[in-house]
Coordinates of N, CA, C and O in Angstrom, one line a residue:
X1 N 8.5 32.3 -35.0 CA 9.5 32.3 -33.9 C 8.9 31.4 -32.8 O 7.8 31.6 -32.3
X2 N 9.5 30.9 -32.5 CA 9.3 29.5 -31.0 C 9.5 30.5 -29.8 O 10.4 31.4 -29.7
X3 N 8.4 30.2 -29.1 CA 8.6 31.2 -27.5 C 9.2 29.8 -26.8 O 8.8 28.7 -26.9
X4 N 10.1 30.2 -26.2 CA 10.5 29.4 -25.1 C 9.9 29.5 -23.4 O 9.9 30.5 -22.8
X5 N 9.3 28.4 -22.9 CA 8.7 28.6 -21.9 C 9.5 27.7 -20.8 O 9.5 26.5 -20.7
X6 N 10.5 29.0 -19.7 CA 10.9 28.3 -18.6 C 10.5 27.7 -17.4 O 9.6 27.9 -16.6
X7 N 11.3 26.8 -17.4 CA 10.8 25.5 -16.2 C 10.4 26.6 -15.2 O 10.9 27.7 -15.2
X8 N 9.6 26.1 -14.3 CA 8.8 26.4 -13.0 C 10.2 26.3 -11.8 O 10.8 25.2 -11.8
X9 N 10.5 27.3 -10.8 CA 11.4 27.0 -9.9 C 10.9 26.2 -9.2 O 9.7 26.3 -8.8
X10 N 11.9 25.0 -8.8 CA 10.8 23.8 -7.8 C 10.6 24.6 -6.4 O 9.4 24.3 -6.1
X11 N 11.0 25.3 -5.5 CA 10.4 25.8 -4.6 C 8.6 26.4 -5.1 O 7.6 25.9 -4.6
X12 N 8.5 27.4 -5.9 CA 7.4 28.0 -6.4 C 6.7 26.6 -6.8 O 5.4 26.7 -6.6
X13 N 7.1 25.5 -7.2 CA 6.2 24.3 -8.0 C 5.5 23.3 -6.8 O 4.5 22.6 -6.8
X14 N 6.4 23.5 -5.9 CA 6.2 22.7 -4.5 C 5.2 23.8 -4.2 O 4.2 23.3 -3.7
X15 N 5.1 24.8 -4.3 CA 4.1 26.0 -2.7 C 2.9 25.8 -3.9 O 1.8 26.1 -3.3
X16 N 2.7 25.4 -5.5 CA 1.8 25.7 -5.8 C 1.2 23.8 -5.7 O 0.0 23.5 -5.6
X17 N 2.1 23.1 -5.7 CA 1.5 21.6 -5.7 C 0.7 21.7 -4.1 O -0.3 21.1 -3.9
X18 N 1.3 22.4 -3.1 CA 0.6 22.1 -1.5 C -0.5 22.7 -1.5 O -1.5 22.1 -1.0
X19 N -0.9 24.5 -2.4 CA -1.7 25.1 -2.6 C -2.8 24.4 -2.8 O -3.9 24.6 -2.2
X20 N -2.5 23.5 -3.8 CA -3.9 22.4 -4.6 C -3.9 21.6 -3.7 O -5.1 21.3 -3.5
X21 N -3.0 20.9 -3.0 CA -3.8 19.9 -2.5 C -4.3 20.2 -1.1 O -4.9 19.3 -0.5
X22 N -4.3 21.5 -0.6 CA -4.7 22.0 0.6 C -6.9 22.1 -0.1 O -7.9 21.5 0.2
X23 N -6.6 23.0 -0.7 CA -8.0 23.3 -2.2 C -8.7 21.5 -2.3 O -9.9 21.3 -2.0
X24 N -8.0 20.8 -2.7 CA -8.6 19.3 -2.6 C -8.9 19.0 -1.4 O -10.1 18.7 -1.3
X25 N -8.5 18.9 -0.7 CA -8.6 18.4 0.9 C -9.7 19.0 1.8 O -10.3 18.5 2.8
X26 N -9.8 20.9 1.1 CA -11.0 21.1 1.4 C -12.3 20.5 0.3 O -13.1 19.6 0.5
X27 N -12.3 21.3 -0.7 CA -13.1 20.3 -1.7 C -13.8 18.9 -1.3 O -15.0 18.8 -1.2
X28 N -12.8 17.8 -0.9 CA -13.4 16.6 -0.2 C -13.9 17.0 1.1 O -14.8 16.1 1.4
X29 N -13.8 17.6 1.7 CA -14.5 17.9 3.1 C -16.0 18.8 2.9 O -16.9 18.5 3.6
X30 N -15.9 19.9 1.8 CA -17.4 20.0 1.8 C -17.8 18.9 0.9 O -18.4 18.1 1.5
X31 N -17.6 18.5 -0.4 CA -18.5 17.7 -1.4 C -18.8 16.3 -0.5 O -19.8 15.8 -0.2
X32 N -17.8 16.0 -0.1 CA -18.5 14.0 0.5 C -18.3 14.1 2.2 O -17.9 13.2 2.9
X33 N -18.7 15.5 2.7 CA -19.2 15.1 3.9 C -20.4 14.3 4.4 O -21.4 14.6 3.7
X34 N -20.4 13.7 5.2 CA -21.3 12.6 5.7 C -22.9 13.5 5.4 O -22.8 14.7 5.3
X35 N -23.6 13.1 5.3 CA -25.0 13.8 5.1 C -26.0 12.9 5.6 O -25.9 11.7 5.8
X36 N -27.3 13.7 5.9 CA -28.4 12.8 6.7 C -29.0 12.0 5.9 O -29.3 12.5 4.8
X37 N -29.1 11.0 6.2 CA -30.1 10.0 5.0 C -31.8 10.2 5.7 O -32.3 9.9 6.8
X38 N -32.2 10.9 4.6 CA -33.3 10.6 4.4 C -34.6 9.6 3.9 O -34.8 9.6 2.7
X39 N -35.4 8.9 4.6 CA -36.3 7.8 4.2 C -37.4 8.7 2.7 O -38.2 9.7 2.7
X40 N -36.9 7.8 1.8 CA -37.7 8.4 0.4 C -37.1 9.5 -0.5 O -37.4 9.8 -1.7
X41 N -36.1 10.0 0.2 CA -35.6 11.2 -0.7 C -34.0 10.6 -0.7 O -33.5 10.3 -1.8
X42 N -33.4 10.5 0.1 CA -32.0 10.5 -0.3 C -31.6 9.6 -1.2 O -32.1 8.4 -0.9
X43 N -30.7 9.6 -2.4 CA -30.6 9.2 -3.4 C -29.8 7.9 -2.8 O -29.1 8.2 -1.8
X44 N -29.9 6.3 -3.3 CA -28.9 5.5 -2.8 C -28.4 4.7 -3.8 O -29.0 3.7 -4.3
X45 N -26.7 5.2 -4.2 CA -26.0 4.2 -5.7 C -26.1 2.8 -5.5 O -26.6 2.1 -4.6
X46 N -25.5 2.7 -6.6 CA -25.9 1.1 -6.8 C -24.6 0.7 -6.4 O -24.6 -0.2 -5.5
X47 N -23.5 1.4 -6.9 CA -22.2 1.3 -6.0 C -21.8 2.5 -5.2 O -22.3 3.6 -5.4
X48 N -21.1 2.2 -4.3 CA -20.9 3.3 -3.3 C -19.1 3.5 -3.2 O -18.4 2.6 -2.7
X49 N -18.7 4.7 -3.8 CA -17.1 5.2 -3.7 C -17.0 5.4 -2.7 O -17.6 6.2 -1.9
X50 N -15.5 4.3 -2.3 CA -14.7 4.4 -1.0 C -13.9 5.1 -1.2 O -13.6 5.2 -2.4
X51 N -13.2 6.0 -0.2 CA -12.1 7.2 -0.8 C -12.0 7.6 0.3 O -12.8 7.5 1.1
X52 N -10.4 8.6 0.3 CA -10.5 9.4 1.6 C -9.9 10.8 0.7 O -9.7 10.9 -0.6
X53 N -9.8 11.6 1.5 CA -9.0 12.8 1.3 C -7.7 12.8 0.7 O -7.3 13.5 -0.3
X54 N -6.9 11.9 1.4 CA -5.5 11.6 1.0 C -5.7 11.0 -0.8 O -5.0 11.6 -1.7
X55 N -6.5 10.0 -1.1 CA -6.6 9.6 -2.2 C -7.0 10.1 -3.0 O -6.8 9.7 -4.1
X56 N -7.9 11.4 -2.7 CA -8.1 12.3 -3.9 C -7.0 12.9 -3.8 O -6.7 13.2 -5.0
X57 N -6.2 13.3 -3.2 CA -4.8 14.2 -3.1 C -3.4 13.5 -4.3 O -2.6 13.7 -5.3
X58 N -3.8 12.7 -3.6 CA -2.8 11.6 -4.6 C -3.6 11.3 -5.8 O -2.7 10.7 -6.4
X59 N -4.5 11.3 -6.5 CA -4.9 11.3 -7.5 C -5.0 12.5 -8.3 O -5.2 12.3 -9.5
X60 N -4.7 13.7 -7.8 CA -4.5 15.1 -8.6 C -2.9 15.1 -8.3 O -2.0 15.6 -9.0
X61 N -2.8 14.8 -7.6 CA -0.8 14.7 -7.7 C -0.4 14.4 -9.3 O 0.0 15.0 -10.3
X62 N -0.8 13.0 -9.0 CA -0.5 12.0 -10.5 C -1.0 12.8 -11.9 O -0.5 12.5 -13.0
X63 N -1.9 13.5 -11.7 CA -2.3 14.2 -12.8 C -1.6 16.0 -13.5 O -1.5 16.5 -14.6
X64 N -1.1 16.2 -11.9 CA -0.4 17.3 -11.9 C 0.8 17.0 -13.1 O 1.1 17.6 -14.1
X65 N 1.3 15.6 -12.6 CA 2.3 15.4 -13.9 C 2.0 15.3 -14.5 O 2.7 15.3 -15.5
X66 N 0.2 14.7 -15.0 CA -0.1 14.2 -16.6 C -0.3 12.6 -16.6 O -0.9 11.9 -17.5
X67 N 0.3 12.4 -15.5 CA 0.2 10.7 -15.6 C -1.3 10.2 -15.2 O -1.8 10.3 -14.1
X68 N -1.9 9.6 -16.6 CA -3.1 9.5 -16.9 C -3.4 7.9 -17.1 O -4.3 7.2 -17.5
X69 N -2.3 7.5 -16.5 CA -2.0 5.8 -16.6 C -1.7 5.5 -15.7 O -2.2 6.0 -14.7
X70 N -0.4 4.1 -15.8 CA 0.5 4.3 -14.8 C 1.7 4.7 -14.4 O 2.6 4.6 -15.3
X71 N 2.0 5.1 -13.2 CA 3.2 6.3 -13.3 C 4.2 5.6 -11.7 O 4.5 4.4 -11.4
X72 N 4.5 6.7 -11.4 CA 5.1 6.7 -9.9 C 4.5 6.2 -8.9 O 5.3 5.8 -8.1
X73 N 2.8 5.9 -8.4 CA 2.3 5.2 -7.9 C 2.0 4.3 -8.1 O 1.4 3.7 -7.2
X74 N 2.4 3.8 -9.5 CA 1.5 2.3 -10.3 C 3.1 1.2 -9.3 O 3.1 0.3 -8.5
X75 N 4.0 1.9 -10.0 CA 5.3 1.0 -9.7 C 5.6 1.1 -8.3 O 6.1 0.0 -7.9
X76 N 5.5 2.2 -7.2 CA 5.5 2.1 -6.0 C 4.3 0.5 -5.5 O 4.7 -0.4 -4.7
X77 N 3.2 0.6 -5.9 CA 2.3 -0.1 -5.6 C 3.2 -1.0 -6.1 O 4.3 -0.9 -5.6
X78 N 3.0 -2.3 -7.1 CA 3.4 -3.2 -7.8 C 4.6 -3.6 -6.8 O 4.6 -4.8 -6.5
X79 N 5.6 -2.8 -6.3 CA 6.9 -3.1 -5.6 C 6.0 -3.8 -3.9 O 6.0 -4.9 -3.4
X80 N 5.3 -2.6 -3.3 CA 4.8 -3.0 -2.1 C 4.1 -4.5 -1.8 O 4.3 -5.4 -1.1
X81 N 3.2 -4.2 -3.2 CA 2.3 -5.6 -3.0 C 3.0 -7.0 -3.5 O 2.4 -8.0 -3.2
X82 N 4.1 -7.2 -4.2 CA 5.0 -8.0 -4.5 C 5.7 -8.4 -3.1 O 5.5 -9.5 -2.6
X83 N 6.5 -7.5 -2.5 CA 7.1 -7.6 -1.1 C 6.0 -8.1 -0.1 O 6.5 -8.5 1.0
X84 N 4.6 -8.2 -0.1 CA 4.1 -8.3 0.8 C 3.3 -10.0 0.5 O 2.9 -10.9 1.3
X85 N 3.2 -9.9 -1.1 CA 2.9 -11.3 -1.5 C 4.3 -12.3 -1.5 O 4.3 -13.5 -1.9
X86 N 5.4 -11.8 -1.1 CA 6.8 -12.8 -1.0 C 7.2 -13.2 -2.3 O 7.9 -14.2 -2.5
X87 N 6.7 -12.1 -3.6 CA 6.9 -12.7 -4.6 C 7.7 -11.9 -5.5 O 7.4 -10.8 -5.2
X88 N 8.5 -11.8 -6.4 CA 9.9 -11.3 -6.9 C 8.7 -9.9 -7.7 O 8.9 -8.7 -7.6
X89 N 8.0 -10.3 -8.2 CA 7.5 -9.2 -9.4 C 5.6 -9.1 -9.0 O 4.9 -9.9 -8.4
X90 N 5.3 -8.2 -9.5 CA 3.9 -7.9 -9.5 C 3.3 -7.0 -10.6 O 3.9 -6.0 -10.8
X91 N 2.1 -7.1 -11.4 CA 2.0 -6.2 -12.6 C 0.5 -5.7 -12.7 O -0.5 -6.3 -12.9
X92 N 0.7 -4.7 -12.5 CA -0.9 -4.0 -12.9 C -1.3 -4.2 -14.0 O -0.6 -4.2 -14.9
X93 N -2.7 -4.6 -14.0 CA -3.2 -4.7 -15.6 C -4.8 -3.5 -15.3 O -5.3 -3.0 -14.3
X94 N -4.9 -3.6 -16.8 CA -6.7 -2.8 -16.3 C -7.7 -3.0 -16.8 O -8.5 -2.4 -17.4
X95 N -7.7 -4.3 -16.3 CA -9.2 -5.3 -16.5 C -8.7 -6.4 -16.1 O -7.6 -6.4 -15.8
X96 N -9.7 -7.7 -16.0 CA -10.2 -8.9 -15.6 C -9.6 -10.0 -17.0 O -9.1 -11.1 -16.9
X97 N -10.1 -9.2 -18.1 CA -9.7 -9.6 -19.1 C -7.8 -9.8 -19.3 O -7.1 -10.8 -19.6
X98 N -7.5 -8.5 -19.1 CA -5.7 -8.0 -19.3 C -4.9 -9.1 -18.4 O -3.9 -9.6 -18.8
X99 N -5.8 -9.7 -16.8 CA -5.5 -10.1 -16.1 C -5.4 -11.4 -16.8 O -4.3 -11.9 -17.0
X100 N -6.2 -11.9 -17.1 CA -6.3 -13.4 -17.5 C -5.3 -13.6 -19.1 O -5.3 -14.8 -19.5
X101 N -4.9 -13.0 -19.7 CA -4.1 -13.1 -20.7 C -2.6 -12.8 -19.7 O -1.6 -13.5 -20.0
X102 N -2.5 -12.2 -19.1 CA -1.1 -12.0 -18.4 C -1.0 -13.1 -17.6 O 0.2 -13.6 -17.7
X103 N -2.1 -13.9 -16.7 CA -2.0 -15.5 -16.5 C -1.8 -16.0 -17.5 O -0.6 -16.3 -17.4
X104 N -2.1 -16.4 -18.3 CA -2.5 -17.1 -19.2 C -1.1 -17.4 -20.0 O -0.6 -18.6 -20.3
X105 N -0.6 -16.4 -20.3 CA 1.0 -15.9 -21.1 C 2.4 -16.3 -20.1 O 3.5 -16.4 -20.5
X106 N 1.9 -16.3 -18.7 CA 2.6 -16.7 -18.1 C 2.7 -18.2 -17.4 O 3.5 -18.2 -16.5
X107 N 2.0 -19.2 -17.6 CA 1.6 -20.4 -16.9 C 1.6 -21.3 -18.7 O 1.2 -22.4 -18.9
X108 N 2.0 -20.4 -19.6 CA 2.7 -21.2 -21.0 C 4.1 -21.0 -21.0 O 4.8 -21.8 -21.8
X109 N 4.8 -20.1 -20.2 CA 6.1 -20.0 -20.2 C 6.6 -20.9 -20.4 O 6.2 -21.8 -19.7
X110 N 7.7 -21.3 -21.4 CA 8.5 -22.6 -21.3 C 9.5 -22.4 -20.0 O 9.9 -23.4 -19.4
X111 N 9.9 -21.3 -19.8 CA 10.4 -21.1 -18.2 C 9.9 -21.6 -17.2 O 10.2 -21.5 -16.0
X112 N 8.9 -22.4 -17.7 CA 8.1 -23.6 -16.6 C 8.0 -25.1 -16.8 O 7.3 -26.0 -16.4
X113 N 9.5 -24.7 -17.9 CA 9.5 -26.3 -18.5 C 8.5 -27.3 -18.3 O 7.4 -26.7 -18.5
X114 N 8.4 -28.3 -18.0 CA 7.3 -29.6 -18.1 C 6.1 -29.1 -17.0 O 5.1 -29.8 -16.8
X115 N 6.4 -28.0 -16.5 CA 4.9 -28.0 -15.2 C 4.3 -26.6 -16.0 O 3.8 -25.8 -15.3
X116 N 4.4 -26.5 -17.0 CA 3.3 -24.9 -17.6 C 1.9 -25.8 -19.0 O 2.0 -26.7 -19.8
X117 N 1.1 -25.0 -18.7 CA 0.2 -25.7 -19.5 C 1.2 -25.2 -21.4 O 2.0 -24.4 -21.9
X118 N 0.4 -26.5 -21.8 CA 0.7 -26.5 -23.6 C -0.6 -27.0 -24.1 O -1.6 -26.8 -23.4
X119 N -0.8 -27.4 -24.9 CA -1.8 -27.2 -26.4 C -1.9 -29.1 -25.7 O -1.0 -29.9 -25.6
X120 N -3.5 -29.1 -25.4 CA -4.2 -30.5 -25.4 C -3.6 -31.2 -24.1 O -3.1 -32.3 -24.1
X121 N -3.7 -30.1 -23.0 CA -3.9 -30.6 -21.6 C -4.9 -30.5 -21.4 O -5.5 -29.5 -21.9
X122 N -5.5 -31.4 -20.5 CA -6.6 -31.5 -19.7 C -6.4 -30.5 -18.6 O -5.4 -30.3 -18.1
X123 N -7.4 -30.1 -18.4 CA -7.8 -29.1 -17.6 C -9.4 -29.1 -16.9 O -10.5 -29.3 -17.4
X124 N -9.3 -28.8 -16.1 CA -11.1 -28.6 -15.0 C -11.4 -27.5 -15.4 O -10.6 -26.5 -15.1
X125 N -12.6 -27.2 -16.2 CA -13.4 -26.1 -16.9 C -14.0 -25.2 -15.3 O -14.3 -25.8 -14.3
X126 N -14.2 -23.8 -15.7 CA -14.2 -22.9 -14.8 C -15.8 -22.6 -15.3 O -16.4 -22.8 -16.4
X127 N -16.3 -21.9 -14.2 CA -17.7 -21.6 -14.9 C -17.1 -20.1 -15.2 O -16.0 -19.7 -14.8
X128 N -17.8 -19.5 -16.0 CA -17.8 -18.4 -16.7 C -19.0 -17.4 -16.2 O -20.0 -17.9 -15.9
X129 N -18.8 -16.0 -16.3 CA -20.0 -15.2 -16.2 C -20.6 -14.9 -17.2 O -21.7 -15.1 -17.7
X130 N -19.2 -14.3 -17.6 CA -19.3 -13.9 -19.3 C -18.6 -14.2 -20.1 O -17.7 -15.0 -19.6
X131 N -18.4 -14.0 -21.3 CA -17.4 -14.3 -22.7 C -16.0 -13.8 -22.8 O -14.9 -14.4 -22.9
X132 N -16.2 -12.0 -22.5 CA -15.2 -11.8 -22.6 C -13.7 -12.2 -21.7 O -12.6 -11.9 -22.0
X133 N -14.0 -12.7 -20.9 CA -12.6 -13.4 -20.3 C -12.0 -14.3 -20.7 O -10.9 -14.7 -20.3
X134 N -13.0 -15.1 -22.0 CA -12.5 -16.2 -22.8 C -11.5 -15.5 -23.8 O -10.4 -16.1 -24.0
X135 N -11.8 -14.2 -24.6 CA -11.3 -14.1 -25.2 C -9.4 -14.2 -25.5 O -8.8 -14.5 -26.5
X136 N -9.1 -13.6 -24.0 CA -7.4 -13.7 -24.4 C -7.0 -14.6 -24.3 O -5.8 -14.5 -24.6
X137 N -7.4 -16.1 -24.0 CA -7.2 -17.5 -24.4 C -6.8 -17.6 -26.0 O -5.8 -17.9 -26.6
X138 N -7.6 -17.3 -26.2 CA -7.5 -17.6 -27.8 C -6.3 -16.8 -29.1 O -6.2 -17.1 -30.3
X139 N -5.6 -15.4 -28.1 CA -4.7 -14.8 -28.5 C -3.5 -15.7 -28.1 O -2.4 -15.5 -28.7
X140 N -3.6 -16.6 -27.4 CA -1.7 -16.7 -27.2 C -1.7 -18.8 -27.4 O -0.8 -19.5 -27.0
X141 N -3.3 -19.2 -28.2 CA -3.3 -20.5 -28.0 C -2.4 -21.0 -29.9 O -2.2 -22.2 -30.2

């Protein structure tokens, strides 16, 4: 027999979404309050996480629904940063790599008739750090 499990009343889903993010907001206020740096003892990363309160809030929001990708914030962003770059579209990727195949795929567009690169143009070689950003070149050549 299948139990059926009823939806959550959104009033009750709302007082329990504010509940948590009230819980996060303290959470961030004891774990990453400012602390004394100590000479010899205080631990210092190699990178150092920027963040506020709000953004861990919004980061358990997004998860509240499950969205473990991108969701309602990915496409809010992409819309802002488009309008703010003057440019019709914008696309998250997630890597350096993703990024350079999504150039790459798009500056072959024939939608760019005679001004998009094709196969045995000359080009000014970039220095490289590493390899893997060579790689999505070679997926769409």
């Amino acid at each position: 027999m299948t139990q059926s499990i009823s939806p959550l009343n959104t009033n009750t889903e709302t007082e329990l979404r504010e509940q948590v993010f009230q819980a996060v907001q303290e959470y961030y206020k004891h774990k990453f309050q400012p602390r004394a740096f100590v000479a010899g003892q205080t631990y210092i990363p190699a990178s150092g996480k920027v963040f506020d309160e709000q953004e861990l809030v919004k980061l358990v929001d997004s998860s509240l629904d499950f969205w473990l990708t991108t969701g309602r914030y990915a496409a809010e962003f992409e819309e802002r940063f488009a309008q703010w770059m003057g440019v019709k579209h914008c696309l998250l990727v997630n890597s350096g790599s993703s990024a350079n195949l999504v150039a790459l795929s798009a500056l072959t567009s024939p939608k760019l008739g005679k001004n998009n690169l094709n196969r045995g143009m000359k080009s000014l070689p970039l220095p490289q750090v590493s390899r893997p950003p060579l790689i999505p070149s070679f997926k769409i050549s």
